[in-house]
Short mmCIF file of C-alpha atoms in Angstrom, two decimals:
data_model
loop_
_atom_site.label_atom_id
_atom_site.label_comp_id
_atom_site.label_asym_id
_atom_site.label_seq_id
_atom_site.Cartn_x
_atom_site.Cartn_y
_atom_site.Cartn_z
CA UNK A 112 0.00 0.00 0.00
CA UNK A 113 1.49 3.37 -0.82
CA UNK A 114 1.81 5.96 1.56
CA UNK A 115 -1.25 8.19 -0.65
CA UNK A 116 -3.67 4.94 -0.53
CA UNK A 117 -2.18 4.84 3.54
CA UNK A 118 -3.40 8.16 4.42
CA UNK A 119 -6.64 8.39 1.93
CA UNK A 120 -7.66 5.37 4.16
CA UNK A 121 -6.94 6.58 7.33
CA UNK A 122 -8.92 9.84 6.95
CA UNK A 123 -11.59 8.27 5.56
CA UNK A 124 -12.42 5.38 7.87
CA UNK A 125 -11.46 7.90 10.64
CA UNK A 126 -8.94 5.66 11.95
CA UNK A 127 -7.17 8.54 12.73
CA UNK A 128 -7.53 11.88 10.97
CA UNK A 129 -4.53 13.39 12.91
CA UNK A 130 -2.77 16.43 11.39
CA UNK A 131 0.43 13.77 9.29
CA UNK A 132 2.96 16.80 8.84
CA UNK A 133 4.60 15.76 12.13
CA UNK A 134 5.56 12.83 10.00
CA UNK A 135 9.46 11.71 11.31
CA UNK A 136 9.39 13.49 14.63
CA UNK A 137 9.08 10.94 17.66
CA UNK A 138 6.14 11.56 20.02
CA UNK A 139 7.36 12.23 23.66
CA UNK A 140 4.69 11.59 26.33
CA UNK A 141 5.12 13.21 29.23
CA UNK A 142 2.93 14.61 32.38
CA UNK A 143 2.59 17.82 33.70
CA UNK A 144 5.57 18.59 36.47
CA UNK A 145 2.92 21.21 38.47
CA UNK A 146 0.29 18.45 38.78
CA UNK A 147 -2.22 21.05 37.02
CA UNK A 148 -2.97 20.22 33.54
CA UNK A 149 -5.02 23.68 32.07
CA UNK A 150 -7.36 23.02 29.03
CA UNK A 151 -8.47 25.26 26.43
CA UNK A 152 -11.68 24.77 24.82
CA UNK A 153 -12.57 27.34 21.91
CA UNK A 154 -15.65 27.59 20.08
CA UNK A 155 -16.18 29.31 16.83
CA UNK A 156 -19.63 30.05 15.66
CA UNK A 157 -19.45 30.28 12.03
CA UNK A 158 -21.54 33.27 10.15
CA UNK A 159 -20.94 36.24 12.10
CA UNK A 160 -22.93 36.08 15.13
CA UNK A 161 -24.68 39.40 16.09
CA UNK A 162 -22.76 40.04 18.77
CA UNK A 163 -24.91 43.66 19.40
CA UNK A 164 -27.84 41.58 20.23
CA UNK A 165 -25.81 38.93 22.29
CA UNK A 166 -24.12 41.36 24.30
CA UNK A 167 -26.72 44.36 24.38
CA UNK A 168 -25.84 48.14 24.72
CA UNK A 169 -28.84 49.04 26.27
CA UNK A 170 -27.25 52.37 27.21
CA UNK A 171 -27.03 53.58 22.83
CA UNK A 172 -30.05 55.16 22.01
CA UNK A 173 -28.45 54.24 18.13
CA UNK A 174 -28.49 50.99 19.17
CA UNK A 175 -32.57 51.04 19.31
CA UNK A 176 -33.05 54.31 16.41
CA UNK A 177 -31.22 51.50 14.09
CA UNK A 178 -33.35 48.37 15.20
CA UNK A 179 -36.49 48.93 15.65
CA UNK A 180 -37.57 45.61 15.37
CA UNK A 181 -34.86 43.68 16.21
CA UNK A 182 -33.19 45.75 19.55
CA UNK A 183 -33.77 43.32 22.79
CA UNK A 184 -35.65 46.26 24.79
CA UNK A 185 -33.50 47.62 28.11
CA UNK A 186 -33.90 45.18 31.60
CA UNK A 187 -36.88 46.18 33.29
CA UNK A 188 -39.02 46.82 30.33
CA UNK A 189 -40.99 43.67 30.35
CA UNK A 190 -40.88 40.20 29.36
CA UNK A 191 -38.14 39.25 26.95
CA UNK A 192 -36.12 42.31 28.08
CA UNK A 193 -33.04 41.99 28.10
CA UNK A 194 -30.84 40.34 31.41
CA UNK A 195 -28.83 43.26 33.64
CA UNK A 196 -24.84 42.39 32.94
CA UNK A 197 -23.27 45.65 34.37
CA UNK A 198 -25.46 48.61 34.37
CA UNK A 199 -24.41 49.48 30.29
CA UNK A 200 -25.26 46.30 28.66
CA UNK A 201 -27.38 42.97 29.09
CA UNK A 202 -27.20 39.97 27.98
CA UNK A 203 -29.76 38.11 25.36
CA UNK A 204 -33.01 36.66 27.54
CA UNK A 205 -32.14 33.09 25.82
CA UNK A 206 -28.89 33.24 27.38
CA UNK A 207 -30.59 33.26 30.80
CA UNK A 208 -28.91 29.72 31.68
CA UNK A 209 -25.51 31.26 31.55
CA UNK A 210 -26.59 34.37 34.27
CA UNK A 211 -25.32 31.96 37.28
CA UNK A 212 -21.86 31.84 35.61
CA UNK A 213 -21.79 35.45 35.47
CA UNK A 214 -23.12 35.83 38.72
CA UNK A 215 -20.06 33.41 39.93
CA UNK A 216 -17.74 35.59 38.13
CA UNK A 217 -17.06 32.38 36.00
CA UNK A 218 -18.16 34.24 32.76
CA UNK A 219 -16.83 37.95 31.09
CA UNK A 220 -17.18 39.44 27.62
CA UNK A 221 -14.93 41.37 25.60
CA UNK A 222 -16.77 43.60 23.76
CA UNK A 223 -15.98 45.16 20.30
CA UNK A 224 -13.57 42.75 19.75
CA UNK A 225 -12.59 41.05 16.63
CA UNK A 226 -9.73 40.66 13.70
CA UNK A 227 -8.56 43.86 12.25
CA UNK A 228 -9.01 42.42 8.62
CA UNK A 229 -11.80 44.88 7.18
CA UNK A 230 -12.89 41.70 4.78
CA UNK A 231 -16.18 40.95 5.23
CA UNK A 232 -15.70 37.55 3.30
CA UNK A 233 -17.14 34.83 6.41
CA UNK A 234 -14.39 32.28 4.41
CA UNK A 235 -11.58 34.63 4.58
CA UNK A 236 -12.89 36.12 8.24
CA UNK A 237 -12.50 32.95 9.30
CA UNK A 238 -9.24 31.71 7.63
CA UNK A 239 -7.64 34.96 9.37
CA UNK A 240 -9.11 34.03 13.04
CA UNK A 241 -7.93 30.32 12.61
CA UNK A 242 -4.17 31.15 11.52
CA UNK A 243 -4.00 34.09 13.90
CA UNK A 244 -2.77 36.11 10.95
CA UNK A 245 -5.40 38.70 9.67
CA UNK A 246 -5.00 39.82 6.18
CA UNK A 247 -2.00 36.76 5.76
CA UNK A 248 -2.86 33.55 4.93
CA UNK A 249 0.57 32.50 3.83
CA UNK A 250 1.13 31.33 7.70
CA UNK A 251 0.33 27.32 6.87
CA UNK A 252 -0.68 26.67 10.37
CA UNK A 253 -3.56 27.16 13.21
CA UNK A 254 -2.50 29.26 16.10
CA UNK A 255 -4.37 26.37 18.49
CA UNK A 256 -0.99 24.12 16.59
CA UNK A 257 0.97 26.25 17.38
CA UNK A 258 0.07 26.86 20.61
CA UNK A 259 0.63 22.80 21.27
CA UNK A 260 4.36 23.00 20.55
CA UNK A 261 4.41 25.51 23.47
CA UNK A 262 3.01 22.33 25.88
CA UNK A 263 4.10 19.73 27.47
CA UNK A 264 4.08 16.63 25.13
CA UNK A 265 0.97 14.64 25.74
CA UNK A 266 -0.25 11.78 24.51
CA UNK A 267 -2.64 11.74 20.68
CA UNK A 268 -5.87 12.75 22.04
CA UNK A 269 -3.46 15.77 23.73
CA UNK A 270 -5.38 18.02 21.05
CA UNK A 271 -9.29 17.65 20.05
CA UNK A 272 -10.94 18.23 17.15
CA UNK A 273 -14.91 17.88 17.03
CA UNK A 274 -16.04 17.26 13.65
CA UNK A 275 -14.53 14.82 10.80
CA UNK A 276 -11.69 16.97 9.68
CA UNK A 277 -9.16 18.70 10.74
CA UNK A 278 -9.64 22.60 10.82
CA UNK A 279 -7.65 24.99 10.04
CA UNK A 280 -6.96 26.41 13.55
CA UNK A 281 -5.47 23.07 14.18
CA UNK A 282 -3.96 22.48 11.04
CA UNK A 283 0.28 21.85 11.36
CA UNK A 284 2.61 20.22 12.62
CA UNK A 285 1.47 18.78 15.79
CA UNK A 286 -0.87 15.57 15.99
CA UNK A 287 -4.29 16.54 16.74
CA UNK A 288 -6.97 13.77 17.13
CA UNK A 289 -10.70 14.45 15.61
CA UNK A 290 -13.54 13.12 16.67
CA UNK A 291 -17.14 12.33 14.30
CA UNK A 292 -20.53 14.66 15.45
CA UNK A 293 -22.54 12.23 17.50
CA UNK A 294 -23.32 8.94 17.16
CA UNK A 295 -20.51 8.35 14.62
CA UNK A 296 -17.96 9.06 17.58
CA UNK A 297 -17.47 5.25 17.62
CA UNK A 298 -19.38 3.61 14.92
CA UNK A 299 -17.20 0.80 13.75
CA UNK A 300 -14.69 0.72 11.31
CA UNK A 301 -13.17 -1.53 8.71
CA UNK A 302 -10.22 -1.83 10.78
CA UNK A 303 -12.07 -2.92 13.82
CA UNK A 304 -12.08 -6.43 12.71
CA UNK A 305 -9.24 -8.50 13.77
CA UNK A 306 -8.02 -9.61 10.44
CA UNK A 307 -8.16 -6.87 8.59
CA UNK A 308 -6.09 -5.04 12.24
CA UNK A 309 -3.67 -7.34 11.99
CA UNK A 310 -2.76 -7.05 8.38
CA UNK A 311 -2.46 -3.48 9.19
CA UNK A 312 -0.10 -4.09 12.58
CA UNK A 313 2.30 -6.00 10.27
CA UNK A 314 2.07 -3.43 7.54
CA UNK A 315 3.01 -0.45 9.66
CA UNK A 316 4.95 -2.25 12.57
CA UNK A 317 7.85 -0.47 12.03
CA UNK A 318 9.78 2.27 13.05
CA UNK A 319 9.30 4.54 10.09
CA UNK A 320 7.18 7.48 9.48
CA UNK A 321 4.00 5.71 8.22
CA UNK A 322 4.19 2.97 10.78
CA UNK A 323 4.06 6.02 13.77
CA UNK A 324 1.80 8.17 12.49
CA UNK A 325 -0.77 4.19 11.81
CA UNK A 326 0.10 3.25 15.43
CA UNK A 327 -0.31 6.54 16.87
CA UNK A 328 -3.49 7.11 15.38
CA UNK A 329 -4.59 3.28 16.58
CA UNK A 330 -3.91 4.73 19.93
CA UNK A 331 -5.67 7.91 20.02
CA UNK A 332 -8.64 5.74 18.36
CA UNK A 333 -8.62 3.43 21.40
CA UNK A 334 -8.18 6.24 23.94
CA UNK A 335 -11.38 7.61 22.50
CA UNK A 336 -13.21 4.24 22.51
CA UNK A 337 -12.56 3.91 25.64
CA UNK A 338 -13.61 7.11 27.10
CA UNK A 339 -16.76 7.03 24.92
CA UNK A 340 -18.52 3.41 25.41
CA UNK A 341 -19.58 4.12 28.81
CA UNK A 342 -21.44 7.33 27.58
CA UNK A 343 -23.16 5.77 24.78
CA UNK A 344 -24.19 2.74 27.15
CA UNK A 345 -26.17 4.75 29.05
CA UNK A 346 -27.54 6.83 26.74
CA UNK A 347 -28.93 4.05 24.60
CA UNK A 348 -30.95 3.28 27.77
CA UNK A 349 -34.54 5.43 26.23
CA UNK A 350 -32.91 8.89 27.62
CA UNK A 351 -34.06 11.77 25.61
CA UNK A 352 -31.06 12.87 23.07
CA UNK A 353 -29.57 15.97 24.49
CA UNK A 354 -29.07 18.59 21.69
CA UNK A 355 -26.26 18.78 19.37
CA UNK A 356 -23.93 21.03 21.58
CA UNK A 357 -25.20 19.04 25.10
CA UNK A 358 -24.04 15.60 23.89
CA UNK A 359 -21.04 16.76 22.07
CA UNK A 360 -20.43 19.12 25.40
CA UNK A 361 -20.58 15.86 27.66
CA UNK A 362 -18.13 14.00 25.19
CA UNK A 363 -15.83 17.12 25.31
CA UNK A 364 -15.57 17.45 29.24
CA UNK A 365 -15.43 13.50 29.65
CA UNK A 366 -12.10 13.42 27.07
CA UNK A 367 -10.87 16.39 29.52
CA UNK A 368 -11.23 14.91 32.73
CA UNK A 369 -10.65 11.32 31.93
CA UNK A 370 -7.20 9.65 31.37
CA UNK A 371 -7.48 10.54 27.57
CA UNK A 372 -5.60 14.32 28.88
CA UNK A 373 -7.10 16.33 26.29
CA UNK A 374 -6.02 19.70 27.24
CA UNK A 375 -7.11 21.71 24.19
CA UNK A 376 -10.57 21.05 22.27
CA UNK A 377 -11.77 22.57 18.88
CA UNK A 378 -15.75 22.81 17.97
CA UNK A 379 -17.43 25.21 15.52
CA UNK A 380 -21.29 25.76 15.20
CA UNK A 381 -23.16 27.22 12.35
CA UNK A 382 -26.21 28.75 11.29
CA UNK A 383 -25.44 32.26 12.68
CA UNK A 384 -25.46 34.43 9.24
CA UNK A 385 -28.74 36.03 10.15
CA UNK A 386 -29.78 38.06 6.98
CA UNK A 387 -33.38 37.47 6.95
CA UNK A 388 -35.59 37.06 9.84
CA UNK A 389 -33.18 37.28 12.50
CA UNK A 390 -35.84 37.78 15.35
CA UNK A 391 -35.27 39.82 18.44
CA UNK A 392 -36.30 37.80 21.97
CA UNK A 393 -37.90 35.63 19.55
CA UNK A 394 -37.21 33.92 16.44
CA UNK A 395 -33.69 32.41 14.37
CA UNK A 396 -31.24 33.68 16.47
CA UNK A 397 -32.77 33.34 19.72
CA UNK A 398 -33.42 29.61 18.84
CA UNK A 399 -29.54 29.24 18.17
CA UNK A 400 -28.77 31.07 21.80
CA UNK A 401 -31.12 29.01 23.51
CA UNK A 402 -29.35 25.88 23.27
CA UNK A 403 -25.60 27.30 23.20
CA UNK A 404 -26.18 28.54 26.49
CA UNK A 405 -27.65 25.96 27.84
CA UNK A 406 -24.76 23.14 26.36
CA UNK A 407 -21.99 26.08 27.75
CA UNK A 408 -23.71 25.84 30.68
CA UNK A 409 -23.90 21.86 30.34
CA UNK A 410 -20.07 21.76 29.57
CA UNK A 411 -19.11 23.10 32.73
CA UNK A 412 -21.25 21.01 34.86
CA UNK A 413 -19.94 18.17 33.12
CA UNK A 414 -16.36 19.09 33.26
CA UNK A 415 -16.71 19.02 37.40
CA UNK A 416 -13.13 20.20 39.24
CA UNK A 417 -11.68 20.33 36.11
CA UNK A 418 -13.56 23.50 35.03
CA UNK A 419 -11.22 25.16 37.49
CA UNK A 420 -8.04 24.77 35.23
CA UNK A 421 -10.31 24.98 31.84
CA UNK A 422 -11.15 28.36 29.88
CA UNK A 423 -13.63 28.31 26.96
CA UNK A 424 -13.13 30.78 24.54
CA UNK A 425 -16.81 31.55 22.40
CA UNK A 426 -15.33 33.78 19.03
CA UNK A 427 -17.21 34.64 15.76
CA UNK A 428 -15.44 35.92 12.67
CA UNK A 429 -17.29 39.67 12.18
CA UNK A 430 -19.89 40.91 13.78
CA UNK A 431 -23.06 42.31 11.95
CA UNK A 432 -24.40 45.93 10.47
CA UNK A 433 -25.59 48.40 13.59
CA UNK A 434 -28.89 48.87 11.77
CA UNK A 435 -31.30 45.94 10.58
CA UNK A 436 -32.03 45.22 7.30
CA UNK A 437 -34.93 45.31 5.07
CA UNK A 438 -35.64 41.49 5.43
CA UNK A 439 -35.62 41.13 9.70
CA UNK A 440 -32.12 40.36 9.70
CA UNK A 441 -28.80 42.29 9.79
CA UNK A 442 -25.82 42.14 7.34
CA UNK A 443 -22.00 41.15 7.30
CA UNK A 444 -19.91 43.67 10.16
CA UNK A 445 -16.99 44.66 11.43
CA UNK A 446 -16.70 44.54 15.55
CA UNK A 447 -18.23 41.65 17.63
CA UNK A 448 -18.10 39.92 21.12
CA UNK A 449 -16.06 37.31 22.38
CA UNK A 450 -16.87 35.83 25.40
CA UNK A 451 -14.78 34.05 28.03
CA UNK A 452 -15.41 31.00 30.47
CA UNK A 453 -13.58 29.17 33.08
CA UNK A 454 -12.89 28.51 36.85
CA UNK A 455 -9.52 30.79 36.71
CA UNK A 456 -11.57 34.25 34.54
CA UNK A 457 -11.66 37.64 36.23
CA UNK A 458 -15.83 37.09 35.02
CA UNK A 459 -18.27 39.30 36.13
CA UNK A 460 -17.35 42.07 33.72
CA UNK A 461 -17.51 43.18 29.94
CA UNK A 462 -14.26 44.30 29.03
CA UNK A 463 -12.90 46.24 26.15
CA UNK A 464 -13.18 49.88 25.63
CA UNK A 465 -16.41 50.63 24.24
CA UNK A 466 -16.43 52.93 20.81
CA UNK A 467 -20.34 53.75 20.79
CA UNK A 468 -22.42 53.48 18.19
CA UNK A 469 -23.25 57.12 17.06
CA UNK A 470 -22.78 57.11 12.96
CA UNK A 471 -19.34 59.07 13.42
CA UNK A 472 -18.52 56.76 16.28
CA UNK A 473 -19.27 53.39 13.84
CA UNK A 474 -16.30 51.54 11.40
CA UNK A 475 -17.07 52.97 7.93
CA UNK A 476 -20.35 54.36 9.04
CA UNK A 477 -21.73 51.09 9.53
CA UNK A 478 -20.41 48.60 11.91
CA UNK A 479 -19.47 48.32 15.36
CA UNK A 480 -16.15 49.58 15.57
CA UNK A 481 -12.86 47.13 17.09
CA UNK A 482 -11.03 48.57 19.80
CA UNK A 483 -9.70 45.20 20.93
CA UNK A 484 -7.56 42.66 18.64
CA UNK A 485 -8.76 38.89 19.22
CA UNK A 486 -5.65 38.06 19.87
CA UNK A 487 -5.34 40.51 22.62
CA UNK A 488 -7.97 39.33 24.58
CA UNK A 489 -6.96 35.80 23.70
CA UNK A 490 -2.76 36.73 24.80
CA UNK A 491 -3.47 36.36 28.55
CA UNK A 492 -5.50 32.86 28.34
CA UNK A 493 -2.39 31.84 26.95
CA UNK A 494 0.38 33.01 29.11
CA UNK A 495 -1.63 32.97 32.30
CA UNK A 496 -4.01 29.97 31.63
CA UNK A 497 -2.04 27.62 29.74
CA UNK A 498 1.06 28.34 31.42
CA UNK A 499 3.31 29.78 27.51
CA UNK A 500 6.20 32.28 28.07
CA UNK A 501 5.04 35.48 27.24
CA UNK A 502 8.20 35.81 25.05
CA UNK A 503 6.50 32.79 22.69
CA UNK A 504 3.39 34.84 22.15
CA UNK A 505 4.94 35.77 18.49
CA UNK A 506 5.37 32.52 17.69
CA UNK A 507 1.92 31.68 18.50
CA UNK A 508 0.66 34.86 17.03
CA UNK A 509 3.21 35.74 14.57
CA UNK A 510 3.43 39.24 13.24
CA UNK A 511 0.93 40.47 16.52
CA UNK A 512 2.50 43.15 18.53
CA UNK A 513 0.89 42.50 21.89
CA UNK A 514 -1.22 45.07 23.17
CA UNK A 515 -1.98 46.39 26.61
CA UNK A 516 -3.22 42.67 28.34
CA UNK A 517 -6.38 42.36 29.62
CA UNK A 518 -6.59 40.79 33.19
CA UNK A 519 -9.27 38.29 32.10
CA UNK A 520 -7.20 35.89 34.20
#
């Protein structure tokens, strides 16, 4: 079998679908010295989330002259209004699961945050969030890579990836481990049957590239198995399916506190390009926050002690137009949120300097304007929360000159 017809097979009976350009390095396992292993879970909704409606500026009287019939009306005003955060903004009514996490200072936002890049392109938006280099995409690797070679070696599930391929954010040179949506976690495979094992084992028993990257994807496949079976035992017991984010949550928080020592985990959601019919306490958009909150809010009860050393990172790649549209809905934008989980976050509070949303005050007349680079608010969940020099930032961020840090942590 050539090495093509090796890897073709491995992807696609998701044996392993581990990022192969760590081909001829030799995996070093090791455990953390401190005892402490911190996690990193980021989450990327895909198609602009309005982050204006998430996070609301109650406060703008533009914010309600520009929607009139999508602004979530100030806290106070009745039902559906919007939830109290600080005094200057609230948060969406369907994210009222989340309130005890801010309450607990567990939770924070960054407001008008985002990626410098002034594309409004959700494929390049995103391509410049996931390599950590706005307006460059010749960087050929994820910043969430490059962030493992700043770790402690771990073993193949060391790096998550929910979903059946490998995204870019997690694209390069270090092994990451993906896992199916679901049900197809651990639906059998070809190579699942003894024989057709075996043949493989003697194939790639060697030392040589191939024969790692066949037996360390055989391991990370087992690790995975492992951690899984129990789950899916019980839940095949009549329990109502949990939705999408709930049982992938669980499946998350169980690889992070069981022996399979994921420490960083990948998932992105869709379905938030809201150009027609967005809805206000009501409708598309609410029905997508609904169930995010609650499966955020699901993640860290699942997770247990080990939300302590974990921070969840929620990002989007734009945010949306100040005023609605003609259709219900609102159109690509500029500034957004980004919001911030964990057991170690300085929560309680909506950081970011806040630009205001006057037409002068807006980017190009239009959009919420940034005042915060992603990777500024990101910076100090690195160096504080996962324990990376802060001299390695600009390898992990290449080209980023740090800003003033934000004590999120």
């Amino acid at each position: 079998m050539r090495r093509r017809q090796f890897l073709q097979y491995a992807t696609a009976s998701g044996v392993t679908a581990m990022g192969l350009g760590w081909l001829g390095k030799q995996p070093v396992y090791s455990q953390s010295s401190s005892g402490r292993q911190p996690k990193l879970i980021v989450i990327l909704l895909r198609g602009a989330v309005d982050g204006l409606n998430v996070v609301v500026p109650y406060r703008e009287a533009g914010y309600y002259d520009a929607r009139p019939t999508l602004a979530i009306s100030k806290p106070g005003e009745g039902k559906g209004a919007a939830l109290n955060l600080d005094g200057q903004f609230g948060l969406h009514p369907a994210l009222a699961d989340l309130m005890p996490l801010w309450q607990s200072k567990q939770l924070a936002f960054v407001q008008a945050c985002g990626s410098p890049d002034p594309t409004r392109s959700h494929f390049d938006a995103q391509d410049y969030m996931e390599l950590g280099t706005p307006g460059n995409k010749k960087q050929g690797d994820g910043w969430l890579n490059r962030v493992l070679a700043h770790l402690p070696a771990g073993r193949p599930t060391q790096a998550l990836n929910l979903g059946n391929q490998t995204p870019l954010i997690l694209s390069g040179s270090k092994s990451v481990a993906n896992l199916a949506f679901g049900r197809q976690a651990i639906r059998p495979l070809p190579l699942d049957r003894p024989p057709i094992q075996s043949a493989f084992d003697r194939l790639y028993e060697g030392d040589t590239n191939l024969g790692r990257a066949y037996q360390e994807g055989l391991e990370a496949r087992e690790i995975l198995k492992a951690e899984l079976n129990t789950e899916m035992m019980k839940a095949s017991r009549g329990a109502p399916g949990p939705s999408s984010l709930k049982t992938n949550g669980r499946r998350i928080a169980q690889l992070l506190s069981g022996n399979a020592e994921t420490q960083i985990a990948f998932v992105s959601l869709g379905g938030w390009d809201t150009h027609v019919n967005q809805g206000s306490t009501q409708g598309r958009l609410a029905r997508l926050l609904k169930p995010l909150g609650q499966g955020l809010n699901q993640l860290k009860a699942e997770l247990g002690n080990t939300f302590d050393d974990t921070t969840i990172v929620v990002m989007s790649e734009f945010g949306r137009t100040v005023a609605e549209n003609g259709n219900g809905g609102t159109d690509h934008g500029h500034g957004n949120v980004l919001w911030v989980l964990g057991g170690q976050v300085q929560g309680g509070k909506v950081y970011g300097e806040w630009p205001g949303l006057a037409e002068s005050q807006r980017y190009q007349g239009r959009d919420l304007a940034i005042t915060t680079d992603f990777r500024a608010a990101i910076a100090p969940l690195l160096t504080k929360g996962m324990g990376i020099e802060s001299k390695h930032l600009n390898q992990v961020f290449p080209g980023y000159s740090s800003q003033k840090a934000l004590p999120l942590i």
